[in-house]
Short mmCIF file of C-alpha atoms in Angstrom, two decimals:
data_model
loop_
_atom_site.label_atom_id
_atom_site.label_comp_id
_atom_site.label_asym_id
_atom_site.label_seq_id
_atom_site.Cartn_x
_atom_site.Cartn_y
_atom_site.Cartn_z
CA MET A 1 -1.56 -16.78 -192.54
CA LYS A 2 -0.24 -20.27 -193.20
CA GLN A 3 -2.41 -23.07 -191.80
CA THR A 4 -0.85 -25.81 -189.70
CA LEU A 5 -2.06 -28.87 -187.68
CA THR A 6 -0.41 -26.40 -189.63
CA THR A 7 0.16 -26.12 -189.55
CA THR A 8 0.69 -25.17 -187.89
CA LEU A 9 4.22 -21.11 -180.63
CA PHE A 10 3.67 -21.91 -176.94
CA ALA A 11 3.72 -20.47 -173.42
CA VAL A 12 3.39 -22.63 -170.33
CA ALA A 13 2.05 -21.86 -166.89
CA VAL A 14 3.63 -23.92 -164.13
CA LEU A 15 1.91 -24.33 -160.76
CA LEU A 16 4.21 -24.70 -157.78
CA PHE A 17 2.93 -26.48 -154.73
CA SER A 18 4.42 -26.36 -151.25
CA SER A 19 3.45 -27.92 -147.97
CA CYS A 20 4.57 -27.92 -144.40
CA GLN A 21 4.15 -30.45 -141.61
CA LYS A 22 4.80 -30.83 -137.88
CA GLU A 23 8.20 -32.27 -137.06
CA ILE A 24 8.02 -35.98 -136.18
CA SER A 25 10.73 -37.99 -134.50
CA PRO A 26 12.06 -40.84 -136.68
CA THR A 27 11.20 -43.21 -133.86
CA ASP A 28 7.51 -42.24 -133.91
CA VAL A 29 6.61 -43.79 -137.25
CA PRO A 30 8.43 -45.92 -139.80
CA VAL A 31 10.05 -44.02 -142.65
CA VAL A 32 8.05 -44.44 -145.84
CA ILE A 33 9.60 -43.19 -149.07
CA PRO A 34 6.87 -42.24 -151.53
CA PRO A 35 7.25 -43.45 -155.10
CA PRO A 36 8.79 -40.88 -157.41
CA VAL A 37 6.42 -38.73 -159.43
CA THR A 38 7.07 -39.37 -163.10
CA ASN A 39 6.04 -37.45 -166.16
CA ASP A 40 6.85 -37.37 -169.83
CA SER A 41 9.04 -34.29 -170.05
CA ASN A 42 9.09 -34.62 -173.84
CA ARG A 43 5.33 -34.60 -174.30
CA LEU A 44 4.38 -31.52 -176.29
CA THR A 45 1.66 -29.50 -174.54
CA LYS A 46 1.79 -26.08 -176.19
CA TYR A 47 3.06 -24.57 -179.41
CA VAL A 48 3.16 -20.81 -180.06
CA GLU A 49 3.83 -19.41 -183.52
CA ILE A 50 4.41 -15.77 -184.49
CA ASP A 51 3.81 -15.12 -188.19
CA SER A 52 5.36 -11.88 -189.50
CA VAL A 53 4.72 -10.80 -193.09
CA ALA A 54 7.39 -8.62 -194.65
CA GLY A 55 6.08 -5.06 -194.92
CA ASN A 56 3.08 -5.71 -192.69
CA PRO A 57 3.21 -4.13 -189.19
CA SER A 58 0.69 -6.62 -187.74
CA ASP A 59 1.87 -10.08 -186.68
CA THR A 60 -0.39 -13.10 -186.48
CA VAL A 61 -0.03 -15.12 -183.29
CA THR A 62 -1.22 -18.72 -183.15
CA VAL A 63 -1.39 -20.58 -179.83
CA VAL A 64 -2.01 -24.33 -179.92
CA SER A 65 -2.70 -26.28 -176.72
CA ILE A 66 -2.56 -30.08 -176.66
CA GLU A 67 -4.37 -32.05 -173.97
CA TYR A 68 -3.92 -35.71 -172.99
CA ASP A 69 -5.72 -38.31 -170.91
CA ALA A 70 -4.21 -40.56 -168.23
CA GLN A 71 -3.10 -43.02 -170.94
CA LYS A 72 -1.15 -40.18 -172.65
CA ARG A 73 -3.54 -40.20 -175.61
CA VAL A 74 -4.24 -36.80 -177.08
CA THR A 75 -7.81 -35.73 -176.34
CA ALA A 76 -7.84 -32.16 -177.65
CA VAL A 77 -5.89 -29.86 -179.93
CA ILE A 78 -7.09 -26.28 -179.56
CA SER A 79 -5.75 -23.44 -181.68
CA TYR A 80 -6.44 -19.72 -181.42
CA ASN A 81 -5.03 -17.11 -183.78
CA SER A 82 -5.36 -13.38 -184.31
CA THR A 83 -3.53 -10.29 -185.51
CA ASP A 84 -4.92 -8.38 -182.53
CA PRO A 85 -3.91 -9.54 -179.02
CA ALA A 86 -7.12 -8.04 -177.63
CA ASP A 87 -9.17 -10.23 -179.94
CA ASN A 88 -7.18 -13.45 -179.71
CA LEU A 89 -10.25 -15.63 -179.16
CA ALA A 90 -12.04 -14.56 -182.34
CA ASN A 91 -10.70 -17.28 -184.66
CA TYR A 92 -10.18 -20.83 -183.50
CA GLU A 93 -9.90 -24.47 -184.47
CA LYS A 94 -10.74 -27.13 -181.89
CA TYR A 95 -10.29 -30.87 -182.36
CA PHE A 96 -11.61 -33.30 -179.75
CA TYR A 97 -10.52 -36.94 -180.09
CA HIS A 98 -12.50 -39.92 -178.78
CA TYR A 99 -11.35 -43.51 -178.33
CA ASN A 100 -12.98 -46.91 -178.16
CA GLY A 101 -11.93 -48.43 -174.83
CA SER A 102 -8.15 -48.70 -174.51
CA ASP A 103 -7.43 -48.20 -178.23
CA THR A 104 -4.48 -45.92 -178.89
CA LEU A 105 -5.92 -44.50 -182.13
CA PRO A 106 -9.10 -42.37 -182.15
CA ASP A 107 -12.28 -43.77 -183.65
CA ARG A 108 -13.76 -40.31 -184.15
CA ALA A 109 -12.99 -36.61 -183.84
CA ILE A 110 -15.15 -33.53 -183.43
CA MET A 111 -13.90 -30.36 -185.07
CA GLN A 112 -15.13 -26.86 -184.27
CA LEU A 113 -13.92 -23.92 -186.35
CA ARG A 114 -14.68 -20.21 -186.35
CA ILE A 115 -13.18 -17.72 -188.81
CA GLU A 116 -14.13 -14.07 -188.65
CA SER A 117 -13.08 -11.73 -191.45
CA GLY A 118 -14.74 -8.35 -191.33
CA ALA A 119 -18.49 -8.86 -191.49
CA ASP A 120 -18.13 -12.48 -192.62
CA ILE A 121 -18.20 -15.18 -189.96
CA ASN A 122 -17.85 -18.86 -190.84
CA VAL A 123 -18.57 -21.47 -188.18
CA ARG A 124 -18.10 -25.20 -188.76
CA ALA A 125 -19.00 -28.20 -186.62
CA ASP A 126 -17.79 -31.48 -188.13
CA THR A 127 -17.67 -35.05 -186.84
CA SER A 128 -15.25 -37.51 -188.45
CA PHE A 129 -15.22 -41.30 -188.01
CA TYR A 130 -12.02 -43.30 -188.63
CA THR A 131 -11.32 -46.88 -189.72
CA TYR A 132 -7.79 -48.37 -189.74
CA ASN A 133 -6.06 -51.47 -191.05
CA SER A 134 -4.12 -53.87 -188.80
CA ALA A 135 -0.96 -51.76 -189.23
CA GLY A 136 -2.72 -48.65 -187.92
CA LYS A 137 -2.97 -46.93 -191.29
CA LEU A 138 -6.08 -44.97 -192.04
CA LEU A 139 -8.40 -46.86 -194.39
CA LYS A 140 -11.43 -44.60 -194.31
CA ASP A 141 -12.73 -41.44 -192.76
CA SER A 142 -16.28 -40.25 -193.04
CA SER A 143 -17.19 -36.73 -191.97
CA ASN A 144 -20.49 -35.05 -191.31
CA ARG A 145 -19.89 -31.36 -192.08
CA ASN A 146 -22.03 -28.45 -190.94
CA LEU A 147 -21.24 -24.89 -192.01
CA THR A 148 -22.93 -21.69 -190.88
CA SER A 149 -21.97 -18.49 -192.69
CA SER A 150 -23.42 -15.22 -193.94
CA PHE A 151 -24.86 -17.28 -196.83
CA GLY A 152 -26.85 -19.54 -194.51
CA GLN A 153 -26.39 -23.12 -193.34
CA THR A 154 -25.15 -26.12 -195.33
CA HIS A 155 -24.70 -29.80 -194.50
CA SER A 156 -22.57 -32.28 -196.39
CA VAL A 157 -20.99 -35.70 -195.96
CA THR A 158 -17.41 -36.29 -197.07
CA THR A 159 -15.89 -39.77 -197.31
CA ARG A 160 -12.26 -40.63 -198.07
CA THR A 161 -10.99 -44.16 -198.67
CA PHE A 162 -7.29 -45.05 -198.84
CA ASP A 163 -5.52 -47.73 -200.86
CA TYR A 164 -1.84 -48.31 -200.01
CA GLN A 165 1.02 -49.82 -201.98
CA SER A 166 4.70 -49.91 -200.96
CA SER A 167 5.53 -46.29 -201.86
CA PHE A 168 2.24 -45.17 -203.35
CA PHE A 169 -1.31 -44.64 -202.20
CA THR A 170 -4.54 -43.22 -203.54
CA ILE A 171 -7.36 -41.35 -201.84
CA LEU A 172 -10.87 -41.59 -203.27
CA LYS A 173 -12.99 -38.70 -202.02
CA THR A 174 -16.71 -38.14 -202.34
CA ASP A 175 -18.54 -35.07 -201.08
CA THR A 176 -22.31 -34.60 -201.24
CA ASP A 177 -21.81 -30.84 -201.44
CA THR A 178 -18.95 -30.27 -203.92
CA ASP A 179 -19.60 -33.30 -206.19
CA THR A 180 -22.57 -31.51 -207.72
CA VAL A 181 -20.50 -28.32 -208.22
CA PHE A 182 -17.24 -29.72 -209.60
CA GLY A 183 -18.60 -32.71 -211.47
CA GLY A 184 -18.05 -35.73 -209.29
CA PRO A 185 -15.81 -37.47 -206.77
CA THR A 186 -12.05 -37.00 -206.90
CA ILE A 187 -9.06 -39.28 -206.56
CA ASP A 188 -5.63 -38.27 -205.28
CA SER A 189 -2.50 -40.06 -206.47
CA VAL A 190 0.41 -39.84 -204.03
CA PHE A 191 3.95 -41.16 -204.62
CA LEU A 192 6.33 -41.11 -201.66
CA THR A 193 10.13 -41.26 -201.41
CA LEU A 194 11.66 -42.19 -198.05
CA ALA A 195 15.11 -41.38 -196.63
CA ASN A 196 16.26 -42.32 -193.12
CA GLY A 197 12.70 -43.12 -192.12
CA ASN A 198 11.32 -39.72 -193.18
CA ILE A 199 9.37 -38.75 -196.27
CA SER A 200 11.85 -36.88 -198.46
CA ALA A 201 9.67 -36.31 -201.54
CA ILE A 202 6.01 -36.35 -202.56
CA GLN A 203 4.49 -36.36 -206.01
CA PHE A 204 0.82 -35.47 -205.69
CA ALA A 205 -1.88 -35.25 -208.37
CA ASN A 206 -5.64 -34.77 -208.09
CA TYR A 207 -8.16 -35.96 -210.69
CA ILE A 208 -11.91 -35.47 -211.08
CA LEU A 209 -13.85 -38.64 -211.81
CA PRO A 210 -15.21 -40.37 -213.80
CA GLY A 211 -13.02 -39.09 -216.66
CA TYR A 212 -9.80 -38.55 -214.65
CA THR A 213 -9.80 -34.85 -215.53
CA PRO A 214 -6.65 -33.26 -214.01
CA GLY A 215 -7.44 -30.99 -211.11
CA TYR A 216 -4.26 -29.81 -209.44
CA GLY A 217 -1.01 -31.24 -208.15
CA HIS A 218 2.42 -30.50 -206.76
CA ASN A 219 5.88 -31.95 -206.21
CA SER A 220 7.46 -31.43 -202.80
CA THR A 221 10.86 -32.23 -201.27
CA PHE A 222 11.93 -32.16 -197.63
CA THR A 223 15.10 -32.30 -195.53
CA TYR A 224 15.36 -33.03 -191.79
CA ASP A 225 17.62 -32.76 -188.79
CA ASN A 226 18.65 -35.77 -186.68
CA ASN A 227 16.64 -34.82 -183.60
CA PRO A 228 13.31 -36.29 -182.41
CA ASN A 229 10.13 -34.55 -183.55
CA PRO A 230 7.57 -34.01 -180.73
CA PHE A 231 4.65 -34.03 -183.18
CA HIS A 232 5.62 -37.53 -184.31
CA LYS A 233 4.72 -38.86 -180.84
CA ILE A 234 1.10 -37.67 -181.11
CA LYS A 235 -0.54 -40.74 -182.63
CA ALA A 236 -3.94 -39.15 -183.17
CA LEU A 237 -2.39 -36.60 -185.52
CA ALA A 238 0.05 -38.94 -187.23
CA SER A 239 -2.70 -41.49 -187.93
CA THR A 240 -5.37 -39.16 -189.31
CA ILE A 241 -3.39 -36.52 -191.24
CA GLN A 242 -2.19 -38.08 -194.45
CA LEU A 243 -1.11 -35.31 -196.82
CA PHE A 244 1.28 -32.40 -196.96
CA GLU A 245 0.46 -29.19 -198.76
CA PHE A 246 1.35 -25.73 -197.54
CA ASP A 247 -2.34 -24.89 -197.34
CA ASN A 248 -3.52 -28.32 -196.21
CA GLY A 249 -0.78 -29.29 -193.71
CA PRO A 250 1.31 -31.00 -192.17
CA LEU A 251 2.54 -34.51 -193.09
CA ALA A 252 6.15 -33.33 -193.08
CA LEU A 253 5.75 -32.09 -189.52
CA LEU A 254 4.72 -35.59 -188.38
CA GLN A 255 7.90 -37.41 -189.45
CA LYS A 256 10.29 -38.84 -186.86
CA ASN A 257 12.75 -35.96 -187.29
CA ASN A 258 12.17 -32.21 -187.58
CA VAL A 259 11.81 -30.79 -191.07
CA THR A 260 14.50 -28.21 -191.93
CA SER A 261 13.53 -27.31 -195.48
CA ILE A 262 10.47 -27.63 -197.71
CA ALA A 263 10.30 -26.92 -201.44
CA GLN A 264 7.05 -27.24 -203.36
CA THR A 265 6.24 -26.60 -207.02
CA SER A 266 2.68 -26.86 -208.28
CA LEU A 267 1.88 -28.33 -211.68
CA ALA A 268 0.94 -24.77 -212.67
CA GLY A 269 4.47 -23.59 -211.88
CA GLU A 270 3.78 -21.82 -208.59
CA THR A 271 6.56 -22.25 -206.03
CA VAL A 272 6.74 -22.20 -202.24
CA SER A 273 9.74 -22.83 -200.01
CA GLU A 274 10.53 -22.73 -196.32
CA ASN A 275 13.74 -23.08 -194.33
CA ILE A 276 13.67 -23.79 -190.58
CA GLN A 277 16.38 -23.60 -187.92
CA TYR A 278 16.02 -25.02 -184.39
CA SER A 279 17.47 -24.69 -180.94
CA TYR A 280 16.92 -27.73 -178.72
CA ASN A 281 16.30 -28.55 -175.08
CA SER A 282 18.48 -30.90 -173.04
CA SER A 283 16.56 -33.92 -174.37
CA GLY A 284 17.19 -32.96 -177.98
CA TYR A 285 13.64 -31.79 -178.72
CA PRO A 286 12.97 -28.39 -180.31
CA ALA A 287 12.68 -25.48 -177.89
CA VAL A 288 12.60 -22.62 -180.40
CA SER A 289 12.53 -22.54 -184.19
CA TYR A 290 12.87 -19.79 -186.79
CA SER A 291 11.72 -20.15 -190.36
CA THR A 292 11.56 -18.11 -193.56
CA TYR A 293 8.73 -18.76 -196.00
CA ASN A 294 8.85 -17.63 -199.65
CA SER A 295 6.05 -18.01 -202.17
CA ASP A 296 5.46 -17.01 -205.78
CA TRP A 297 1.87 -17.55 -206.85
CA GLY A 298 1.52 -16.46 -210.45
CA GLY A 299 3.82 -13.47 -209.98
CA PHE A 300 2.49 -12.55 -206.52
CA GLN A 301 5.46 -12.90 -204.18
CA GLU A 302 5.30 -13.07 -200.41
CA ILE A 303 7.83 -13.51 -197.62
CA ARG A 304 6.87 -14.58 -194.11
CA TYR A 305 8.99 -15.04 -190.99
CA TYR A 306 8.00 -17.43 -188.23
CA LYS A 307 9.19 -17.85 -184.67
CA SER A 308 7.88 -20.90 -182.84
CA LEU A 309 8.08 -21.84 -179.17
CA TYR A 310 7.63 -25.40 -177.87
CA SER A 311 6.55 -26.32 -174.33
CA TYR A 312 6.60 -29.78 -172.76
CA ASN A 313 5.28 -31.55 -169.69
#
């Protein structure tokens, strides 16, 4: 299944309230008109995605709920997914965002993850701390990572620092766990191309330090519609998710418009593409989308079909 803050289908329950009162003559009390109740009808609250693999009778269903506080800041993004509706709570990702006072960007996030595959169960509990520049761009995140699996328990600390230029930025990453395995910290080199305020192309390369040994990389291109993207309004996501890869989502999904096509080629020649079509609500936001995903990883080809539902409040 494709990952997405990706990655990344919704159903909404609406509560209806009614009341009754004794009839009162207009002369008994002055008429008081209550202030109108307002809400943000374009605030995304749930996203439901059905992932169908060609030739596979079992679909994967992902349900993502998004919660907000009174200041309309996102406080939680909770995702459940399963191929079995009776077991739809088995695998989950939960992100809880915390803020310093009235800040609009989170200063930390707590992530809980559980993945069950047969007899193997992986459970993670991570805490990430964020630092931004004056423009609200992420300068540093530091994460305490705790993993429990069938192999035991591990703890590591991952730190990423960002250096921005006009259309280019780098990410220096250190990890107390993987640095000893893969030879040292890594640096990501990211070149961006913009069109109509959206990222239209990314050139990405990863190197292992200190010798700048090539790790992996990809080139990606994107096209968009002209309608507003509900994910773009969620500042906590847009500020802390910096990269797009099909397996490490979803920068393209956070642009101001909705992505309609994605094409990615790895430096090893592997290719992935996706085409998305939308129907919109009366405000121009997506209500339903359909996409076709094609991949060729070293001769292994796969086709997936996605239907996504968007709910607002």
